[in-house]
mmCIF file with all atom_site columns, C-alpha atoms in Angstrom:
data_model
loop_
_atom_site.group_PDB
_atom_site.id
_atom_site.type_symbol
_atom_site.label_atom_id
_atom_site.label_alt_id
_atom_site.label_comp_id
_atom_site.label_asym_id
_atom_site.label_entity_id
_atom_site.label_seq_id
_atom_site.pdbx_PDB_ins_code
_atom_site.Cartn_x
_atom_site.Cartn_y
_atom_site.Cartn_z
_atom_site.occupancy
_atom_site.B_iso_or_equiv
_atom_site.pdbx_formal_charge
_atom_site.auth_seq_id
_atom_site.auth_comp_id
_atom_site.auth_asym_id
_atom_site.auth_atom_id
_atom_site.pdbx_PDB_model_num
ATOM 1   C CA . MET A 1 1   ? 0.000   0.000  0.000   1.00 0.00 ? 276 MET A CA 1
ATOM 2   C CA . ARG A 1 2   ? 1.413   3.364  -1.077  1.00 0.00 ? 277 ARG A CA 1
ATOM 3   C CA . TRP A 1 3   ? 2.487   5.652  1.760   1.00 0.00 ? 278 TRP A CA 1
ATOM 4   C CA . VAL A 1 4   ? 0.607   8.953  1.940   1.00 0.00 ? 279 VAL A CA 1
ATOM 5   C CA . PRO A 1 5   ? 2.351   11.854 3.722   1.00 0.00 ? 280 PRO A CA 1
ATOM 6   C CA . ILE A 1 6   ? -0.139  13.242 6.245   1.00 0.00 ? 281 ILE A CA 1
ATOM 7   C CA . ARG A 1 7   ? 1.036   16.159 8.353   1.00 0.00 ? 282 ARG A CA 1
ATOM 8   C CA . SER A 1 8   ? -0.466  18.139 11.193  1.00 0.00 ? 283 SER A CA 1
ATOM 9   C CA . LEU A 1 9   ? -1.698  21.585 10.231  1.00 0.00 ? 284 LEU A CA 1
ATOM 10  C CA . SER A 1 10  ? -1.351  24.773 12.241  1.00 0.00 ? 285 SER A CA 1
ATOM 11  C CA . ALA A 1 11  ? -2.902  28.232 12.217  1.00 0.00 ? 286 ALA A CA 1
ATOM 12  C CA . ARG A 1 12  ? -0.486  29.344 9.490   1.00 0.00 ? 287 ARG A CA 1
ATOM 13  C CA . HIS A 1 13  ? -2.181  26.877 7.127   1.00 0.00 ? 288 HIS A CA 1
ATOM 14  C CA . LYS A 1 14  ? -5.577  28.596 7.422   1.00 0.00 ? 289 LYS A CA 1
ATOM 15  C CA . PRO A 1 15  ? -5.338  30.216 3.950   1.00 0.00 ? 290 PRO A CA 1
ATOM 16  C CA . ARG A 1 16  ? -4.650  26.820 2.356   1.00 0.00 ? 291 ARG A CA 1
ATOM 17  C CA . ILE A 1 17  ? -7.455  25.199 4.362   1.00 0.00 ? 292 ILE A CA 1
ATOM 18  C CA . GLU A 1 18  ? -9.896  27.877 3.249   1.00 0.00 ? 293 GLU A CA 1
ATOM 19  C CA . ARG A 1 19  ? -8.850  27.551 -0.406  1.00 0.00 ? 294 ARG A CA 1
ATOM 20  C CA . HIS A 1 20  ? -9.344  23.786 -0.225  1.00 0.00 ? 295 HIS A CA 1
ATOM 21  C CA . LEU A 1 21  ? -12.818 24.041 1.292   1.00 0.00 ? 296 LEU A CA 1
ATOM 22  C CA . LEU A 1 22  ? -13.971 26.870 -0.967  1.00 0.00 ? 297 LEU A CA 1
ATOM 23  C CA . ALA A 1 23  ? -12.962 24.804 -4.001  1.00 0.00 ? 298 ALA A CA 1
ATOM 24  C CA . LEU A 1 24  ? -15.339 21.994 -2.990  1.00 0.00 ? 299 LEU A CA 1
ATOM 25  C CA . ALA A 1 25  ? -18.374 21.617 -5.239  1.00 0.00 ? 300 ALA A CA 1
ATOM 26  C CA . PRO A 1 26  ? -21.773 22.460 -3.666  1.00 0.00 ? 301 PRO A CA 1
ATOM 27  C CA . GLN A 1 27  ? -22.635 18.762 -3.209  1.00 0.00 ? 302 GLN A CA 1
ATOM 28  C CA . ASP A 1 28  ? -19.250 18.083 -1.573  1.00 0.00 ? 303 ASP A CA 1
ATOM 29  C CA . ARG A 1 29  ? -19.752 21.008 0.810   1.00 0.00 ? 304 ARG A CA 1
ATOM 30  C CA . TYR A 1 30  ? -23.174 19.592 1.640   1.00 0.00 ? 305 TYR A CA 1
ATOM 31  C CA . LEU A 1 31  ? -21.729 16.173 2.444   1.00 0.00 ? 306 LEU A CA 1
ATOM 32  C CA . ARG A 1 32  ? -18.813 17.588 4.466   1.00 0.00 ? 307 ARG A CA 1
ATOM 33  C CA . PHE A 1 33  ? -20.762 19.987 6.661   1.00 0.00 ? 308 PHE A CA 1
ATOM 34  C CA . GLY A 1 34  ? -24.227 18.481 6.558   1.00 0.00 ? 309 GLY A CA 1
ATOM 35  C CA . TYR A 1 35  ? -25.651 21.607 4.953   1.00 0.00 ? 310 TYR A CA 1
ATOM 36  C CA . ALA A 1 36  ? -25.038 23.737 1.853   1.00 0.00 ? 311 ALA A CA 1
ATOM 37  C CA . ALA A 1 37  ? -22.239 25.810 3.379   1.00 0.00 ? 312 ALA A CA 1
ATOM 38  C CA . THR A 1 38  ? -21.753 29.247 1.816   1.00 0.00 ? 313 THR A CA 1
ATOM 39  C CA . ASP A 1 39  ? -18.366 30.902 1.316   1.00 0.00 ? 314 ASP A CA 1
ATOM 40  C CA . GLU A 1 40  ? -19.032 33.043 4.394   1.00 0.00 ? 315 GLU A CA 1
ATOM 41  C CA . GLN A 1 41  ? -19.895 30.022 6.546   1.00 0.00 ? 316 GLN A CA 1
ATOM 42  C CA . ILE A 1 42  ? -16.751 28.236 5.419   1.00 0.00 ? 317 ILE A CA 1
ATOM 43  C CA . GLY A 1 43  ? -14.745 31.350 6.252   1.00 0.00 ? 318 GLY A CA 1
ATOM 44  C CA . ARG A 1 44  ? -16.211 31.396 9.772   1.00 0.00 ? 319 ARG A CA 1
ATOM 45  C CA . TYR A 1 45  ? -15.487 27.675 10.174  1.00 0.00 ? 320 TYR A CA 1
ATOM 46  C CA . VAL A 1 46  ? -11.828 28.170 9.236   1.00 0.00 ? 321 VAL A CA 1
ATOM 47  C CA . MET A 1 47  ? -11.464 31.207 11.491  1.00 0.00 ? 322 MET A CA 1
ATOM 48  C CA . GLY A 1 48  ? -12.935 29.205 14.375  1.00 0.00 ? 323 GLY A CA 1
ATOM 49  C CA . LEU A 1 49  ? -10.564 26.252 14.071  1.00 0.00 ? 324 LEU A CA 1
ATOM 50  C CA . ASN A 1 50  ? -8.884  25.616 17.413  1.00 0.00 ? 325 ASN A CA 1
ATOM 51  C CA . PHE A 1 51  ? -5.419  24.256 16.695  1.00 0.00 ? 326 PHE A CA 1
ATOM 52  C CA . GLU A 1 52  ? -4.559  24.160 20.400  1.00 0.00 ? 327 GLU A CA 1
ATOM 53  C CA . ARG A 1 53  ? -7.421  21.831 21.326  1.00 0.00 ? 328 ARG A CA 1
ATOM 54  C CA . ASP A 1 54  ? -8.162  19.892 18.126  1.00 0.00 ? 329 ASP A CA 1
ATOM 55  C CA . GLU A 1 55  ? -5.985  18.166 15.559  1.00 0.00 ? 330 GLU A CA 1
ATOM 56  C CA . ILE A 1 56  ? -6.233  19.043 11.871  1.00 0.00 ? 331 ILE A CA 1
ATOM 57  C CA . PHE A 1 57  ? -4.397  16.899 9.339   1.00 0.00 ? 332 PHE A CA 1
ATOM 58  C CA . GLY A 1 58  ? -3.720  17.491 5.672   1.00 0.00 ? 333 GLY A CA 1
ATOM 59  C CA . VAL A 1 59  ? -2.359  15.956 2.485   1.00 0.00 ? 334 VAL A CA 1
ATOM 60  C CA . PHE A 1 60  ? -0.475  18.259 0.092   1.00 0.00 ? 335 PHE A CA 1
ATOM 61  C CA . ASN A 1 61  ? 0.352   17.729 -3.560  1.00 0.00 ? 336 ASN A CA 1
ATOM 62  C CA . ARG A 1 62  ? 3.753   18.607 -5.011  1.00 0.00 ? 337 ARG A CA 1
ATOM 63  C CA . ARG A 1 63  ? 2.647   22.237 -5.521  1.00 0.00 ? 338 ARG A CA 1
ATOM 64  C CA . LEU A 1 64  ? 1.836   22.423 -1.795  1.00 0.00 ? 339 LEU A CA 1
ATOM 65  C CA . GLU A 1 65  ? -1.878  22.647 -2.502  1.00 0.00 ? 340 GLU A CA 1
ATOM 66  C CA . LEU A 1 66  ? -4.007  21.082 0.217   1.00 0.00 ? 341 LEU A CA 1
ATOM 67  C CA . VAL A 1 67  ? -5.941  18.286 -1.516  1.00 0.00 ? 342 VAL A CA 1
ATOM 68  C CA . ALA A 1 68  ? -7.416  16.512 1.519   1.00 0.00 ? 343 ALA A CA 1
ATOM 69  C CA . MET A 1 69  ? -7.905  17.374 5.167   1.00 0.00 ? 344 MET A CA 1
ATOM 70  C CA . ALA A 1 70  ? -9.397  15.929 8.318   1.00 0.00 ? 345 ALA A CA 1
ATOM 71  C CA . HIS A 1 71  ? -10.605 17.575 11.514  1.00 0.00 ? 346 HIS A CA 1
ATOM 72  C CA . LEU A 1 72  ? -10.351 15.582 14.740  1.00 0.00 ? 347 LEU A CA 1
ATOM 73  C CA . ALA A 1 73  ? -12.394 17.596 17.226  1.00 0.00 ? 348 ALA A CA 1
ATOM 74  C CA . TYR A 1 74  ? -12.008 16.792 20.908  1.00 0.00 ? 349 TYR A CA 1
ATOM 75  C CA . SER A 1 75  ? -14.849 17.319 23.349  1.00 0.00 ? 350 SER A CA 1
ATOM 76  C CA . ILE A 1 76  ? -14.881 20.598 25.287  1.00 0.00 ? 351 ILE A CA 1
ATOM 77  C CA . ASP A 1 77  ? -17.107 19.023 27.962  1.00 0.00 ? 352 ASP A CA 1
ATOM 78  C CA . PRO A 1 78  ? -15.016 17.325 30.690  1.00 0.00 ? 353 PRO A CA 1
ATOM 79  C CA . GLN A 1 79  ? -17.536 14.508 31.095  1.00 0.00 ? 354 GLN A CA 1
ATOM 80  C CA . TRP A 1 80  ? -16.942 13.543 27.457  1.00 0.00 ? 355 TRP A CA 1
ATOM 81  C CA . ALA A 1 81  ? -13.166 13.998 27.595  1.00 0.00 ? 356 ALA A CA 1
ATOM 82  C CA . THR A 1 82  ? -12.546 10.573 26.052  1.00 0.00 ? 357 THR A CA 1
ATOM 83  C CA . CYS A 1 83  ? -14.713 11.317 22.994  1.00 0.00 ? 358 CYS A CA 1
ATOM 84  C CA . ALA A 1 84  ? -13.814 12.963 19.674  1.00 0.00 ? 359 ALA A CA 1
ATOM 85  C CA . GLU A 1 85  ? -15.513 13.687 16.344  1.00 0.00 ? 360 GLU A CA 1
ATOM 86  C CA . PHE A 1 86  ? -14.046 13.114 12.886  1.00 0.00 ? 361 PHE A CA 1
ATOM 87  C CA . GLY A 1 87  ? -14.739 15.029 9.668   1.00 0.00 ? 362 GLY A CA 1
ATOM 88  C CA . VAL A 1 88  ? -12.966 14.819 6.298   1.00 0.00 ? 363 VAL A CA 1
ATOM 89  C CA . SER A 1 89  ? -12.925 16.405 2.846   1.00 0.00 ? 364 SER A CA 1
ATOM 90  C CA . VAL A 1 90  ? -11.088 15.409 -0.346  1.00 0.00 ? 365 VAL A CA 1
ATOM 91  C CA . SER A 1 91  ? -10.686 17.488 -3.507  1.00 0.00 ? 366 SER A CA 1
ATOM 92  C CA . SER A 1 92  ? -12.723 16.090 -6.401  1.00 0.00 ? 367 SER A CA 1
ATOM 93  C CA . HIS A 1 93  ? -9.669  15.433 -8.596  1.00 0.00 ? 368 HIS A CA 1
ATOM 94  C CA . GLN A 1 94  ? -8.082  13.362 -5.815  1.00 0.00 ? 369 GLN A CA 1
ATOM 95  C CA . ARG A 1 95  ? -10.974 10.951 -5.281  1.00 0.00 ? 370 ARG A CA 1
ATOM 96  C CA . GLY A 1 96  ? -10.506 7.220  -5.579  1.00 0.00 ? 371 GLY A CA 1
ATOM 97  C CA . LYS A 1 97  ? -7.011  7.232  -4.080  1.00 0.00 ? 372 LYS A CA 1
ATOM 98  C CA . GLY A 1 98  ? -8.066  6.231  -0.582  1.00 0.00 ? 373 GLY A CA 1
ATOM 99  C CA . LEU A 1 99  ? -7.083  9.564  0.979   1.00 0.00 ? 374 LEU A CA 1
ATOM 100 C CA . GLY A 1 100 ? -10.224 9.707  3.115   1.00 0.00 ? 375 GLY A CA 1
ATOM 101 C CA . ALA A 1 101 ? -9.528  6.251  4.545   1.00 0.00 ? 376 ALA A CA 1
ATOM 102 C CA . ARG A 1 102 ? -5.857  7.109  5.152   1.00 0.00 ? 377 ARG A CA 1
ATOM 103 C CA . LEU A 1 103 ? -6.832  10.288 6.999   1.00 0.00 ? 378 LEU A CA 1
ATOM 104 C CA . PHE A 1 104 ? -9.349  8.319  9.051   1.00 0.00 ? 379 PHE A CA 1
ATOM 105 C CA . ASP A 1 105 ? -6.738  5.723  10.070  1.00 0.00 ? 380 ASP A CA 1
ATOM 106 C CA . HIS A 1 106 ? -4.313  8.541  10.898  1.00 0.00 ? 381 HIS A CA 1
ATOM 107 C CA . ALA A 1 107 ? -6.921  10.279 13.041  1.00 0.00 ? 382 ALA A CA 1
ATOM 108 C CA . VAL A 1 108 ? -7.784  7.046  14.839  1.00 0.00 ? 383 VAL A CA 1
ATOM 109 C CA . MET A 1 109 ? -4.131  6.527  15.764  1.00 0.00 ? 384 MET A CA 1
ATOM 110 C CA . HIS A 1 110 ? -3.790  10.080 17.075  1.00 0.00 ? 385 HIS A CA 1
ATOM 111 C CA . ALA A 1 111 ? -7.076  9.848  18.963  1.00 0.00 ? 386 ALA A CA 1
ATOM 112 C CA . ARG A 1 112 ? -5.896  6.637  20.645  1.00 0.00 ? 387 ARG A CA 1
ATOM 113 C CA . ASN A 1 113 ? -2.648  8.290  21.650  1.00 0.00 ? 388 ASN A CA 1
ATOM 114 C CA . GLN A 1 114 ? -4.632  11.154 23.212  1.00 0.00 ? 389 GLN A CA 1
ATOM 115 C CA . GLY A 1 115 ? -6.689  8.770  25.339  1.00 0.00 ? 390 GLY A CA 1
ATOM 116 C CA . VAL A 1 116 ? -9.848  8.837  23.219  1.00 0.00 ? 391 VAL A CA 1
ATOM 117 C CA . SER A 1 117 ? -11.975 5.709  23.618  1.00 0.00 ? 392 SER A CA 1
ATOM 118 C CA . LEU A 1 118 ? -14.952 6.643  21.414  1.00 0.00 ? 393 LEU A CA 1
ATOM 119 C CA . LEU A 1 119 ? -14.719 8.245  17.973  1.00 0.00 ? 394 LEU A CA 1
ATOM 120 C CA . PHE A 1 120 ? -17.931 9.787  16.650  1.00 0.00 ? 395 PHE A CA 1
ATOM 121 C CA . ILE A 1 121 ? -18.823 10.464 13.010  1.00 0.00 ? 396 ILE A CA 1
ATOM 122 C CA . HIS A 1 122 ? -21.924 12.415 12.061  1.00 0.00 ? 397 HIS A CA 1
ATOM 123 C CA . ALA A 1 123 ? -22.710 12.120 8.370   1.00 0.00 ? 398 ALA A CA 1
ATOM 124 C CA . LEU A 1 124 ? -25.589 12.400 5.966   1.00 0.00 ? 399 LEU A CA 1
ATOM 125 C CA . SER A 1 125 ? -26.972 8.967  5.110   1.00 0.00 ? 400 SER A CA 1
ATOM 126 C CA . GLU A 1 126 ? -26.203 9.633  1.447   1.00 0.00 ? 401 GLU A CA 1
ATOM 127 C CA . ASN A 1 127 ? -22.500 10.096 2.270   1.00 0.00 ? 402 ASN A CA 1
ATOM 128 C CA . SER A 1 128 ? -21.778 6.483  1.350   1.00 0.00 ? 403 SER A CA 1
ATOM 129 C CA . ALA A 1 129 ? -18.003 7.005  1.060   1.00 0.00 ? 404 ALA A CA 1
ATOM 130 C CA . MET A 1 130 ? -17.651 8.223  4.664   1.00 0.00 ? 405 MET A CA 1
ATOM 131 C CA . LEU A 1 131 ? -19.988 5.580  6.063   1.00 0.00 ? 406 LEU A CA 1
ATOM 132 C CA . LYS A 1 132 ? -18.123 2.857  4.156   1.00 0.00 ? 407 LYS A CA 1
ATOM 133 C CA . ILE A 1 133 ? -14.844 3.991  5.744   1.00 0.00 ? 408 ILE A CA 1
ATOM 134 C CA . ALA A 1 134 ? -16.466 3.908  9.175   1.00 0.00 ? 409 ALA A CA 1
ATOM 135 C CA . ARG A 1 135 ? -17.990 0.448  8.664   1.00 0.00 ? 410 ARG A CA 1
ATOM 136 C CA . GLN A 1 136 ? -14.724 -1.005 7.360   1.00 0.00 ? 411 GLN A CA 1
ATOM 137 C CA . ALA A 1 137 ? -13.036 0.248  10.535  1.00 0.00 ? 412 ALA A CA 1
ATOM 138 C CA . GLY A 1 138 ? -15.596 -1.643 12.601  1.00 0.00 ? 413 GLY A CA 1
ATOM 139 C CA . ALA A 1 139 ? -17.807 1.281  13.597  1.00 0.00 ? 414 ALA A CA 1
ATOM 140 C CA . ALA A 1 140 ? -21.452 0.772  14.526  1.00 0.00 ? 415 ALA A CA 1
ATOM 141 C CA . VAL A 1 141 ? -23.593 2.897  12.198  1.00 0.00 ? 416 VAL A CA 1
ATOM 142 C CA . GLN A 1 142 ? -27.069 4.049  13.212  1.00 0.00 ? 417 GLN A CA 1
ATOM 143 C CA . ARG A 1 143 ? -29.313 5.648  10.601  1.00 0.00 ? 418 ARG A CA 1
ATOM 144 C CA . ASP A 1 144 ? -31.992 8.179  11.470  1.00 0.00 ? 419 ASP A CA 1
ATOM 145 C CA . GLY A 1 145 ? -33.663 9.298  8.263   1.00 0.00 ? 420 GLY A CA 1
ATOM 146 C CA . SER A 1 146 ? -31.395 11.562 6.231   1.00 0.00 ? 421 SER A CA 1
ATOM 147 C CA . GLU A 1 147 ? -28.628 11.451 8.852   1.00 0.00 ? 422 GLU A CA 1
ATOM 148 C CA . SER A 1 148 ? -26.412 8.722  10.213  1.00 0.00 ? 423 SER A CA 1
ATOM 149 C CA . GLU A 1 149 ? -24.139 8.413  13.197  1.00 0.00 ? 424 GLU A CA 1
ATOM 150 C CA . ALA A 1 150 ? -21.168 6.094  13.522  1.00 0.00 ? 425 ALA A CA 1
ATOM 151 C CA . TYR A 1 151 ? -19.433 5.143  16.747  1.00 0.00 ? 426 TYR A CA 1
ATOM 152 C CA . LEU A 1 152 ? -16.035 3.491  16.820  1.00 0.00 ? 427 LEU A CA 1
ATOM 153 C CA . THR A 1 153 ? -14.620 2.153  20.071  1.00 0.00 ? 428 THR A CA 1
ATOM 154 C CA . LEU A 1 154 ? -10.854 2.620  20.171  1.00 0.00 ? 429 LEU A CA 1
ATOM 155 C CA . PRO A 1 155 ? -8.355  0.407  22.000  1.00 0.00 ? 430 PRO A CA 1
ATOM 156 C CA . GLN A 1 156 ? -5.981  1.973  24.457  1.00 0.00 ? 431 GLN A CA 1
ATOM 157 C CA . ALA A 1 157 ? -2.754  3.446  23.135  1.00 0.00 ? 432 ALA A CA 1
ATOM 158 C CA . ASN A 1 158 ? 0.356   1.296  23.266  1.00 0.00 ? 433 ASN A CA 1
ATOM 159 C CA . LEU A 1 159 ? 4.032   1.773  22.495  1.00 0.00 ? 434 LEU A CA 1
ATOM 160 C CA . ASP A 1 160 ? 3.500   0.744  18.873  1.00 0.00 ? 435 ASP A CA 1
ATOM 161 C CA . SER A 1 161 ? 0.734   3.301  18.222  1.00 0.00 ? 436 SER A CA 1
ATOM 162 C CA . GLN A 1 162 ? 2.715   6.070  19.900  1.00 0.00 ? 437 GLN A CA 1
ATOM 163 C CA . PHE A 1 163 ? 5.906   5.259  17.978  1.00 0.00 ? 438 PHE A CA 1
ATOM 164 C CA . SER A 1 164 ? 3.976   4.955  14.711  1.00 0.00 ? 439 SER A CA 1
ATOM 165 C CA . GLY A 1 165 ? 2.341   8.336  15.268  1.00 0.00 ? 440 GLY A CA 1
ATOM 166 C CA . LEU A 1 166 ? 5.690   9.987  15.937  1.00 0.00 ? 441 LEU A CA 1
ATOM 167 C CA . MET A 1 167 ? 7.387   8.412  12.904  1.00 0.00 ? 442 MET A CA 1
ATOM 168 C CA . GLN A 1 168 ? 4.562   9.244  10.506  1.00 0.00 ? 443 GLN A CA 1
ATOM 169 C CA . GLU A 1 169 ? 4.545   12.882 11.603  1.00 0.00 ? 444 GLU A CA 1
ATOM 170 C CA . GLN A 1 170 ? 8.320   13.177 11.184  1.00 0.00 ? 445 GLN A CA 1
ATOM 171 C CA . MET A 1 171 ? 8.218   11.561 7.722   1.00 0.00 ? 446 MET A CA 1
ATOM 172 C CA . ALA A 1 172 ? 5.390   13.865 6.653   1.00 0.00 ? 447 ALA A CA 1
ATOM 173 C CA . GLN A 1 173 ? 7.374   16.897 7.851   1.00 0.00 ? 448 GLN A CA 1
ATOM 174 C CA . VAL A 1 174 ? 10.369  15.821 5.768   1.00 0.00 ? 449 VAL A CA 1
ATOM 175 C CA . ASP A 1 175 ? 8.109   15.274 2.732   1.00 0.00 ? 450 ASP A CA 1
ATOM 176 C CA . TYR A 1 176 ? 6.597   18.755 3.159   1.00 0.00 ? 451 TYR A CA 1
ATOM 177 C CA . GLN A 1 177 ? 10.040  20.381 3.421   1.00 0.00 ? 452 GLN A CA 1
ATOM 178 C CA . LEU A 1 178 ? 11.199  18.621 0.247   1.00 0.00 ? 453 LEU A CA 1
ATOM 179 C CA . LYS A 1 179 ? 8.082   19.787 -1.618  1.00 0.00 ? 454 LYS A CA 1
ATOM 180 C CA . MET A 1 180 ? 8.657   23.321 -0.368  1.00 0.00 ? 455 MET A CA 1
ATOM 181 C CA . GLN A 1 181 ? 12.290  23.275 -1.541  1.00 0.00 ? 456 GLN A CA 1
ATOM 182 C CA . ALA A 1 182 ? 11.220  21.902 -4.935  1.00 0.00 ? 457 ALA A CA 1
ATOM 183 C CA . GLN A 1 183 ? 8.599   24.630 -5.290  1.00 0.00 ? 458 GLN A CA 1
ATOM 184 C CA . GLN A 1 184 ? 11.089  27.349 -4.351  1.00 0.00 ? 459 GLN A CA 1
ATOM 185 C CA . PHE A 1 185 ? 13.572  25.922 -6.863  1.00 0.00 ? 460 PHE A CA 1
ATOM 186 C CA . ARG A 1 186 ? 10.914  25.935 -9.618  1.00 0.00 ? 461 ARG A CA 1
ATOM 187 C CA . GLU A 1 187 ? 10.094  29.557 -8.791  1.00 0.00 ? 462 GLU A CA 1
ATOM 188 C CA . TRP A 1 188 ? 13.801  30.446 -8.899  1.00 0.00 ? 463 TRP A CA 1
ATOM 189 C CA . LEU A 1 189 ? 14.157  28.745 -12.276 1.00 0.00 ? 464 LEU A CA 1
ATOM 190 C CA . ALA A 1 190 ? 11.134  30.622 -13.602 1.00 0.00 ? 465 ALA A CA 1
ATOM 191 C CA . THR A 1 191 ? 12.634  33.922 -12.434 1.00 0.00 ? 466 THR A CA 1
ATOM 192 C CA . LEU A 1 192 ? 15.993  33.006 -13.957 1.00 0.00 ? 467 LEU A CA 1
ATOM 193 C CA . GLN A 1 193 ? 14.339  32.188 -17.275 1.00 0.00 ? 468 GLN A CA 1
ATOM 194 C CA . GLU A 1 194 ? 12.526  35.533 -17.235 1.00 0.00 ? 469 GLU A CA 1
ATOM 195 C CA . ILE A 1 195 ? 15.837  37.315 -16.644 1.00 0.00 ? 470 ILE A CA 1
ATOM 196 C CA . ARG A 1 196 ? 17.530  35.370 -19.457 1.00 0.00 ? 471 ARG A CA 1
ATOM 197 C CA . GLN A 1 197 ? 14.632  36.090 -21.779 1.00 0.00 ? 472 GLN A CA 1
ATOM 198 C CA . GLY A 1 198 ? 14.894  39.788 -20.884 1.00 0.00 ? 473 GLY A CA 1
ATOM 199 C CA . VAL A 1 199 ? 18.630  39.757 -21.642 1.00 0.00 ? 474 VAL A CA 1
ATOM 200 C CA . ARG A 1 200 ? 18.053  38.055 -25.004 1.00 0.00 ? 475 ARG A CA 1
ATOM 201 C CA . GLU A 1 201 ? 15.362  40.559 -25.931 1.00 0.00 ? 476 GLU A CA 1
ATOM 202 C CA . ALA A 1 202 ? 17.636  43.461 -24.946 1.00 0.00 ? 477 ALA A CA 1
ATOM 203 C CA . ARG A 1 203 ? 20.465  42.050 -27.091 1.00 0.00 ? 478 ARG A CA 1
ATOM 204 C CA . HIS A 1 204 ? 18.120  41.568 -29.998 1.00 0.00 ? 479 HIS A CA 1
ATOM 205 C CA . LYS A 1 205 ? 16.911  45.166 -29.807 1.00 0.00 ? 480 LYS A CA 1
ATOM 206 C CA . SER A 1 206 ? 20.471  46.480 -29.641 1.00 0.00 ? 481 SER A CA 1
#
């Protein structure tokens, strides 16, 4: 199975997160948020992301465009401290590559390592892709009309899950840095070519 670099996002990634979500088609926005989210509502969602409490993960392409992201939201109520909710979105041109399932597995591992024992997924019943991911992970899915809820009981964290989480994050960081260097190099080459073209044009005119 091909490795997918998934890295943790921070507040500095908000512009990329917003671009990713705004690029979702109306039906994809509907499935992700459970309602036909407007640009303004998406903007408020991004502004309200709490990177100190929750965990937000992303997958970048080689141009450092965010093509898939997941939001692992931890409960703010102390009596539900061992519960978390999962939400995911994938760009339309990246479908069929298993990114949603990879992000789900990644979130499950991180949730375990944070002491979460119950992962909750609220999805529209027509969101077959998300519900399939949940069922394949062993979640119990309850349908109530147009909406469904999935509950996945997580085992306690162990040394293997903690080590795996640490290694995956470090590998994703290295992958991101390499993509950033490649992008900067491409930009430098483009600038260099513009300069060379300008020199050639100046010589031609003279």
